Amino acid sequence: MDAVKGTRIYHIDNALKAGQRAYTLMLNLKSALVGAKRWGYLDIVKGKKIVTFLKRRRIRKAEYIANNASRALVEFNRVLTNLNQNPNFSYSLGRHGVFFDYFFDNAFYDLIVQSRINGNIRKADNTIKQIERILQNLEKEKVELLKG
């Protein structure tokens, strides 16, 4: 194996590690958002403060994971530039209006929050699919380099 191939494989391995970390965090984020979505449906129907609290707790967990996922995506972008790829991943979780969720604890505002949660789930799904495609392509390239 020549030095160019060896360097390329090294960069692919780094990208695979960074991509897998970002992928795992995005899956965790989606799971937290789906949990918030479930509590959100209950909040719409029941509308009790305790249900709102439990939904908000899930949203806070999702925000924490989203911050970590965002950093992992920045790192994934960075290592992909070494491979002359620039997908420019980013993810930010929109604000879900904590004050208004408690203060205007009604079905109308709960529907607004629910819509935002659903939008964030779709964004997470799209990002997960993009990461999967890139990881598959990197794996294929690595196998080809190791063969030849």
PDB file of N, CA and C in Angstrom, residues 33-99:
ATOM      1  N   LEU A  33     -36.950  13.216  21.137  1.00  0.00           N
ATOM      2  CA  LEU A  33     -38.024  14.006  20.529  1.00  0.00           C
ATOM      3  C   LEU A  33     -39.310  13.189  20.393  1.00  0.00           C
ATOM      4  N   VAL A  34     -39.175  11.918  20.052  1.00  0.00           N
ATOM      5  CA  VAL A  34     -40.363  11.058  19.960  1.00  0.00           C
ATOM      6  C   VAL A  34     -41.010  10.919  21.341  1.00  0.00           C
ATOM      7  N   GLY A  35     -40.188  10.832  22.382  1.00  0.00           N
ATOM      8  CA  GLY A  35     -40.724  10.808  23.747  1.00  0.00           C
ATOM      9  C   GLY A  35     -41.476  12.086  24.075  1.00  0.00           C
ATOM     10  N   ALA A  36     -40.908  13.223  23.694  1.00  0.00           N
ATOM     11  CA  ALA A  36     -41.585  14.508  23.920  1.00  0.00           C
ATOM     12  C   ALA A  36     -42.876  14.577  23.119  1.00  0.00           C
ATOM     13  N   LYS A  37     -42.851  14.015  21.922  1.00  0.00           N
ATOM     14  CA  LYS A  37     -44.045  14.008  21.074  1.00  0.00           C
ATOM     15  C   LYS A  37     -45.176  13.219  21.741  1.00  0.00           C
ATOM     16  N   ARG A  38     -44.830  12.070  22.308  1.00  0.00           N
ATOM     17  CA  ARG A  38     -45.850  11.262  22.998  1.00  0.00           C
ATOM     18  C   ARG A  38     -46.469  12.027  24.167  1.00  0.00           C
ATOM     19  N   TRP A  39     -45.601  12.660  24.970  1.00  0.00           N
ATOM     20  CA  TRP A  39     -46.112  13.459  26.085  1.00  0.00           C
ATOM     21  C   TRP A  39     -46.901  14.654  25.567  1.00  0.00           C
ATOM     22  N   GLY A  40     -46.497  15.162  24.421  1.00  0.00           N
ATOM     23  CA  GLY A  40     -47.210  16.292  23.821  1.00  0.00           C
ATOM     24  C   GLY A  40     -48.636  15.935  23.448  1.00  0.00           C
ATOM     25  N   TYR A  41     -48.813  14.751  22.889  1.00  0.00           N
ATOM     26  CA  TYR A  41     -50.181  14.319  22.569  1.00  0.00           C
ATOM     27  C   TYR A  41     -51.027  14.218  23.827  1.00  0.00           C
ATOM     28  N   LEU A  42     -50.442  13.672  24.869  1.00  0.00           N
ATOM     29  CA  LEU A  42     -51.168  13.563  26.131  1.00  0.00           C
ATOM     30  C   LEU A  42     -51.461  14.950  26.702  1.00  0.00           C
ATOM     31  N   ASP A  43     -50.519  15.862  26.534  1.00  0.00           N
ATOM     32  CA  ASP A  43     -50.706  17.229  27.012  1.00  0.00           C
ATOM     33  C   ASP A  43     -51.871  17.907  26.290  1.00  0.00           C
ATOM     34  N   ILE A  44     -52.005  17.639  24.992  1.00  0.00           N
ATOM     35  CA  ILE A  44     -53.112  18.215  24.225  1.00  0.00           C
ATOM     36  C   ILE A  44     -54.438  17.697  24.754  1.00  0.00           C
ATOM     37  N   VAL A  45     -54.498  16.403  25.040  1.00  0.00           N
ATOM     38  CA  VAL A  45     -55.751  15.775  25.471  1.00  0.00           C
ATOM     39  C   VAL A  45     -56.070  16.086  26.930  1.00  0.00           C
ATOM     40  N   LYS A  46     -55.074  15.920  27.806  1.00  0.00           N
ATOM     41  CA  LYS A  46     -55.296  16.086  29.249  1.00  0.00           C
ATOM     42  C   LYS A  46     -55.079  17.511  29.722  1.00  0.00           C
ATOM     43  N   GLY A  47     -53.996  18.131  29.251  1.00  0.00           N
ATOM     44  CA  GLY A  47     -53.722  19.523  29.582  1.00  0.00           C
ATOM     45  C   GLY A  47     -53.388  19.796  31.035  1.00  0.00           C
ATOM     46  N   LYS A  48     -52.900  18.831  31.758  1.00  0.00           N
ATOM     47  CA  LYS A  48     -52.525  19.023  33.167  1.00  0.00           C
ATOM     48  C   LYS A  48     -51.086  19.526  33.266  1.00  0.00           C
ATOM     49  N   LYS A  49     -50.809  20.271  34.331  1.00  0.00           N
ATOM     50  CA  LYS A  49     -49.471  20.833  34.536  1.00  0.00           C
ATOM     51  C   LYS A  49     -48.416  19.734  34.633  1.00  0.00           C
ATOM     52  N   ILE A  50     -48.736  18.614  35.256  1.00  0.00           N
ATOM     53  CA  ILE A  50     -47.757  17.538  35.415  1.00  0.00           C
ATOM     54  C   ILE A  50     -47.377  16.950  34.052  1.00  0.00           C
ATOM     55  N   VAL A  51     -48.361  16.845  33.152  1.00  0.00           N
ATOM     56  CA  VAL A  51     -48.077  16.331  31.815  1.00  0.00           C
ATOM     57  C   VAL A  51     -47.201  17.330  31.062  1.00  0.00           C
ATOM     58  N   THR A  52     -47.501  18.606  31.196  1.00  0.00           N
ATOM     59  CA  THR A  52     -46.674  19.642  30.573  1.00  0.00           C
ATOM     60  C   THR A  52     -45.246  19.560  31.111  1.00  0.00           C
ATOM     61  N   PHE A  53     -45.123  19.376  32.416  1.00  0.00           N
ATOM     62  CA  PHE A  53     -43.800  19.256  33.039  1.00  0.00           C
ATOM     63  C   PHE A  53     -43.035  18.069  32.456  1.00  0.00           C
ATOM     64  N   LEU A  54     -43.691  16.927  32.331  1.00  0.00           N
ATOM     65  CA  LEU A  54     -43.026  15.736  31.804  1.00  0.00           C
ATOM     66  C   LEU A  54     -42.634  15.921  30.330  1.00  0.00           C
ATOM     67  N   LYS A  55     -43.481  16.576  29.564  1.00  0.00           N
ATOM     68  CA  LYS A  55     -43.155  16.875  28.167  1.00  0.00           C
ATOM     69  C   LYS A  55     -41.939  17.805  28.117  1.00  0.00           C
ATOM     70  N   ARG A  56     -41.944  18.846  28.951  1.00  0.00           N
ATOM     71  CA  ARG A  56     -40.839  19.805  28.974  1.00  0.00           C
ATOM     72  C   ARG A  56     -39.529  19.122  29.361  1.00  0.00           C
ATOM     73  N   ARG A  57     -39.623  18.155  30.280  1.00  0.00           N
ATOM     74  CA  ARG A  57     -38.421  17.426  30.695  1.00  0.00           C
ATOM     75  C   ARG A  57     -37.826  16.674  29.506  1.00  0.00           C
ATOM     76  N   ARG A  58     -38.674  16.065  28.698  1.00  0.00           N
ATOM     77  CA  ARG A  58     -38.204  15.377  27.488  1.00  0.00           C
ATOM     78  C   ARG A  58     -37.593  16.373  26.501  1.00  0.00           C
ATOM     79  N   ILE A  59     -38.203  17.525  26.388  1.00  0.00           N
ATOM     80  CA  ILE A  59     -37.674  18.545  25.479  1.00  0.00           C
ATOM     81  C   ILE A  59     -36.309  19.023  25.972  1.00  0.00           C
ATOM     82  N   ARG A  60     -36.157  19.216  27.286  1.00  0.00           N
ATOM     83  CA  ARG A  60     -34.851  19.633  27.825  1.00  0.00           C
ATOM     84  C   ARG A  60     -33.789  18.570  27.545  1.00  0.00           C
ATOM     85  N   LYS A  61     -34.167  17.300  27.687  1.00  0.00           N
ATOM     86  CA  LYS A  61     -33.234  16.217  27.369  1.00  0.00           C
ATOM     87  C   LYS A  61     -32.850  16.282  25.895  1.00  0.00           C
ATOM     88  N   ALA A  62     -33.826  16.512  25.023  1.00  0.00           N
ATOM     89  CA  ALA A  62     -33.558  16.623  23.593  1.00  0.00           C
ATOM     90  C   ALA A  62     -32.634  17.810  23.310  1.00  0.00           C
ATOM     91  N   GLU A  63     -32.828  18.927  24.005  1.00  0.00           N
ATOM     92  CA  GLU A  63     -31.969  20.099  23.812  1.00  0.00           C
ATOM     93  C   GLU A  63     -30.528  19.788  24.190  1.00  0.00           C
ATOM     94  N   TYR A  64     -30.352  19.058  25.284  1.00  0.00           N
ATOM     95  CA  TYR A  64     -29.006  18.667  25.721  1.00  0.00           C
ATOM     96  C   TYR A  64     -28.345  17.779  24.669  1.00  0.00           C
ATOM     97  N   ILE A  65     -29.088  16.785  24.192  1.00  0.00           N
ATOM     98  CA  ILE A  65     -28.547  15.883  23.175  1.00  0.00           C
ATOM     99  C   ILE A  65     -28.278  16.651  21.885  1.00  0.00           C
ATOM    100  N   ALA A  66     -29.169  17.573  21.521  1.00  0.00           N
ATOM    101  CA  ALA A  66     -28.997  18.359  20.290  1.00  0.00           C
ATOM    102  C   ALA A  66     -27.711  19.180  20.340  1.00  0.00           C
ATOM    103  N   ASN A  67     -27.378  19.729  21.489  1.00  0.00           N
ATOM    104  CA  ASN A  67     -26.127  20.482  21.618  1.00  0.00           C
ATOM    105  C   ASN A  67     -24.919  19.580  21.372  1.00  0.00           C
ATOM    106  N   ASN A  68     -24.954  18.369  21.953  1.00  0.00           N
ATOM    107  CA  ASN A  68     -23.858  17.419  21.734  1.00  0.00           C
ATOM    108  C   ASN A  68     -23.822  16.956  20.280  1.00  0.00           C
ATOM    109  N   ALA A  69     -24.988  16.708  19.699  1.00  0.00           N
ATOM    110  CA  ALA A  69     -25.057  16.278  18.306  1.00  0.00           C
ATOM    111  C   ALA A  69     -24.525  17.372  17.381  1.00  0.00           C
ATOM    112  N   SER A  70     -24.847  18.608  17.684  1.00  0.00           N
ATOM    113  CA  SER A  70     -24.372  19.726  16.875  1.00  0.00           C
ATOM    114  C   SER A  70     -22.847  19.783  16.872  1.00  0.00           C
ATOM    115  N   ARG A  71     -22.242  19.608  18.036  1.00  0.00           N
ATOM    116  CA  ARG A  71     -20.776  19.593  18.115  1.00  0.00           C
ATOM    117  C   ARG A  71     -20.197  18.407  17.338  1.00  0.00           C
ATOM    118  N   ALA A  72     -20.860  17.251  17.433  1.00  0.00           N
ATOM    119  CA  ALA A  72     -20.396  16.064  16.706  1.00  0.00           C
ATOM    120  C   ALA A  72     -20.512  16.278  15.200  1.00  0.00           C
ATOM    121  N   LEU A  73     -21.555  16.971  14.760  1.00  0.00           N
ATOM    122  CA  LEU A  73     -21.720  17.246  13.335  1.00  0.00           C
ATOM    123  C   LEU A  73     -20.650  18.216  12.828  1.00  0.00           C
ATOM    124  N   VAL A  74     -20.290  19.180  13.659  1.00  0.00           N
ATOM    125  CA  VAL A  74     -19.209  20.108  13.293  1.00  0.00           C
ATOM    126  C   VAL A  74     -17.904  19.326  13.116  1.00  0.00           C
ATOM    127  N   GLU A  75     -17.648  18.405  14.027  1.00  0.00           N
ATOM    128  CA  GLU A  75     -16.437  17.577  13.927  1.00  0.00           C
ATOM    129  C   GLU A  75     -16.489  16.693  12.684  1.00  0.00           C
ATOM    130  N   PHE A  76     -17.652  16.115  12.396  1.00  0.00           N
ATOM    131  CA  PHE A  76     -17.816  15.286  11.201  1.00  0.00           C
ATOM    132  C   PHE A  76     -17.548  16.120   9.948  1.00  0.00           C
ATOM    133  N   ASN A  77     -18.073  17.328   9.906  1.00  0.00           N
ATOM    134  CA  ASN A  77     -17.792  18.240   8.784  1.00  0.00           C
ATOM    135  C   ASN A  77     -16.292  18.470   8.637  1.00  0.00           C
ATOM    136  N   ARG A  78     -15.643  18.689   9.774  1.00  0.00           N
ATOM    137  CA  ARG A  78     -14.206  18.992   9.754  1.00  0.00           C
ATOM    138  C   ARG A  78     -13.402  17.839   9.167  1.00  0.00           C
ATOM    139  N   VAL A  79     -13.676  16.617   9.610  1.00  0.00           N
ATOM    140  CA  VAL A  79     -12.886  15.490   9.101  1.00  0.00           C
ATOM    141  C   VAL A  79     -13.264  15.153   7.657  1.00  0.00           C
ATOM    142  N   LEU A  80     -14.490  15.453   7.259  1.00  0.00           N
ATOM    143  CA  LEU A  80     -14.870  15.209   5.865  1.00  0.00           C
ATOM    144  C   LEU A  80     -14.155  16.151   4.905  1.00  0.00           C
ATOM    145  N   THR A  81     -13.792  17.340   5.386  1.00  0.00           N
ATOM    146  CA  THR A  81     -13.051  18.258   4.511  1.00  0.00           C
ATOM    147  C   THR A  81     -11.683  17.678   4.148  1.00  0.00           C
ATOM    148  N   ASN A  82     -11.127  16.832   5.022  1.00  0.00           N
ATOM    149  CA  ASN A  82      -9.857  16.163   4.700  1.00  0.00           C
ATOM    150  C   ASN A  82     -10.033  15.194   3.537  1.00  0.00           C
ATOM    151  N   LEU A  83     -11.261  14.811   3.268  1.00  0.00           N
ATOM    152  CA  LEU A  83     -11.566  13.893   2.166  1.00  0.00           C
ATOM    153  C   LEU A  83     -12.185  14.634   0.985  1.00  0.00           C
ATOM    154  N   ASN A  84     -12.049  15.949   0.994  1.00  0.00           N
ATOM    155  CA  ASN A  84     -12.611  16.807  -0.050  1.00  0.00           C
ATOM    156  C   ASN A  84     -14.126  16.667  -0.172  1.00  0.00           C
ATOM    157  N   GLN A  85     -14.787  16.485   0.948  1.00  0.00           N
ATOM    158  CA  GLN A  85     -16.241  16.466   1.001  1.00  0.00           C
ATOM    159  C   GLN A  85     -16.675  17.596   1.915  1.00  0.00           C
ATOM    160  N   ASN A  86     -17.783  18.209   1.578  1.00  0.00           N
ATOM    161  CA  ASN A  86     -18.279  19.302   2.399  1.00  0.00           C
ATOM    162  C   ASN A  86     -19.805  19.266   2.465  1.00  0.00           C
ATOM    163  N   PRO A  87     -20.367  18.323   3.227  1.00  0.00           N
ATOM    164  CA  PRO A  87     -21.826  18.250   3.313  1.00  0.00           C
ATOM    165  C   PRO A  87     -22.436  19.376   4.139  1.00  0.00           C
ATOM    166  N   ASN A  88     -21.610  20.018   4.974  1.00  0.00           N
ATOM    167  CA  ASN A  88     -22.045  21.150   5.789  1.00  0.00           C
ATOM    168  C   ASN A  88     -23.232  20.804   6.690  1.00  0.00           C
ATOM    169  N   PHE A  89     -23.059  19.765   7.486  1.00  0.00           N
ATOM    170  CA  PHE A  89     -24.076  19.371   8.451  1.00  0.00           C
ATOM    171  C   PHE A  89     -24.192  20.407   9.550  1.00  0.00           C
ATOM    172  N   SER A  90     -25.402  20.621   9.988  1.00  0.00           N
ATOM    173  CA  SER A  90     -25.628  21.401  11.200  1.00  0.00           C
ATOM    174  C   SER A  90     -26.997  21.003  11.735  1.00  0.00           C
ATOM    175  N   TYR A  91     -27.189  21.216  13.007  1.00  0.00           N
ATOM    176  CA  TYR A  91     -28.486  20.922  13.593  1.00  0.00           C
ATOM    177  C   TYR A  91     -28.676  21.827  14.795  1.00  0.00           C
ATOM    178  N   SER A  92     -29.813  22.459  14.849  1.00  0.00           N
ATOM    179  CA  SER A  92     -30.157  23.224  16.045  1.00  0.00           C
ATOM    180  C   SER A  92     -31.617  22.955  16.340  1.00  0.00           C
ATOM    181  N   LEU A  93     -31.886  22.805  17.581  1.00  0.00           N
ATOM    182  CA  LEU A  93     -33.243  22.535  18.031  1.00  0.00           C
ATOM    183  C   LEU A  93     -33.908  23.871  18.299  1.00  0.00           C
ATOM    184  N   GLY A  94     -34.984  24.135  17.606  1.00  0.00           N
ATOM    185  CA  GLY A  94     -35.697  25.395  17.804  1.00  0.00           C
ATOM    186  C   GLY A  94     -36.259  25.501  19.212  1.00  0.00           C
ATOM    187  N   ARG A  95     -36.456  26.708  19.657  1.00  0.00           N
ATOM    188  CA  ARG A  95     -37.020  26.946  20.990  1.00  0.00           C
ATOM    189  C   ARG A  95     -38.487  26.528  21.001  1.00  0.00           C
ATOM    190  N   HIS A  96     -38.910  26.025  22.115  1.00  0.00           N
ATOM    191  CA  HIS A  96     -40.280  25.527  22.236  1.00  0.00           C
ATOM    192  C   HIS A  96     -41.115  26.330  23.228  1.00  0.00           C
ATOM    193  N   GLY A  97     -40.703  27.521  23.560  1.00  0.00           N
ATOM    194  CA  GLY A  97     -41.501  28.433  24.359  1.00  0.00           C
ATOM    195  C   GLY A  97     -41.934  27.917  25.718  1.00  0.00           C
ATOM    196  N   VAL A  98     -40.978  27.740  26.625  1.00  0.00           N
ATOM    197  CA  VAL A  98     -41.269  27.189  27.944  1.00  0.00           C
ATOM    198  C   VAL A  98     -42.303  28.027  28.686  1.00  0.00           C
ATOM    199  N   PHE A  99     -42.071  29.322  28.750  1.00  0.00           N
ATOM    200  CA  PHE A  99     -42.978  30.192  29.496  1.00  0.00           C
ATOM    201  C   PHE A  99     -44.402  30.071  28.972  1.00  0.00           C
TER     202      PHE A  99
END
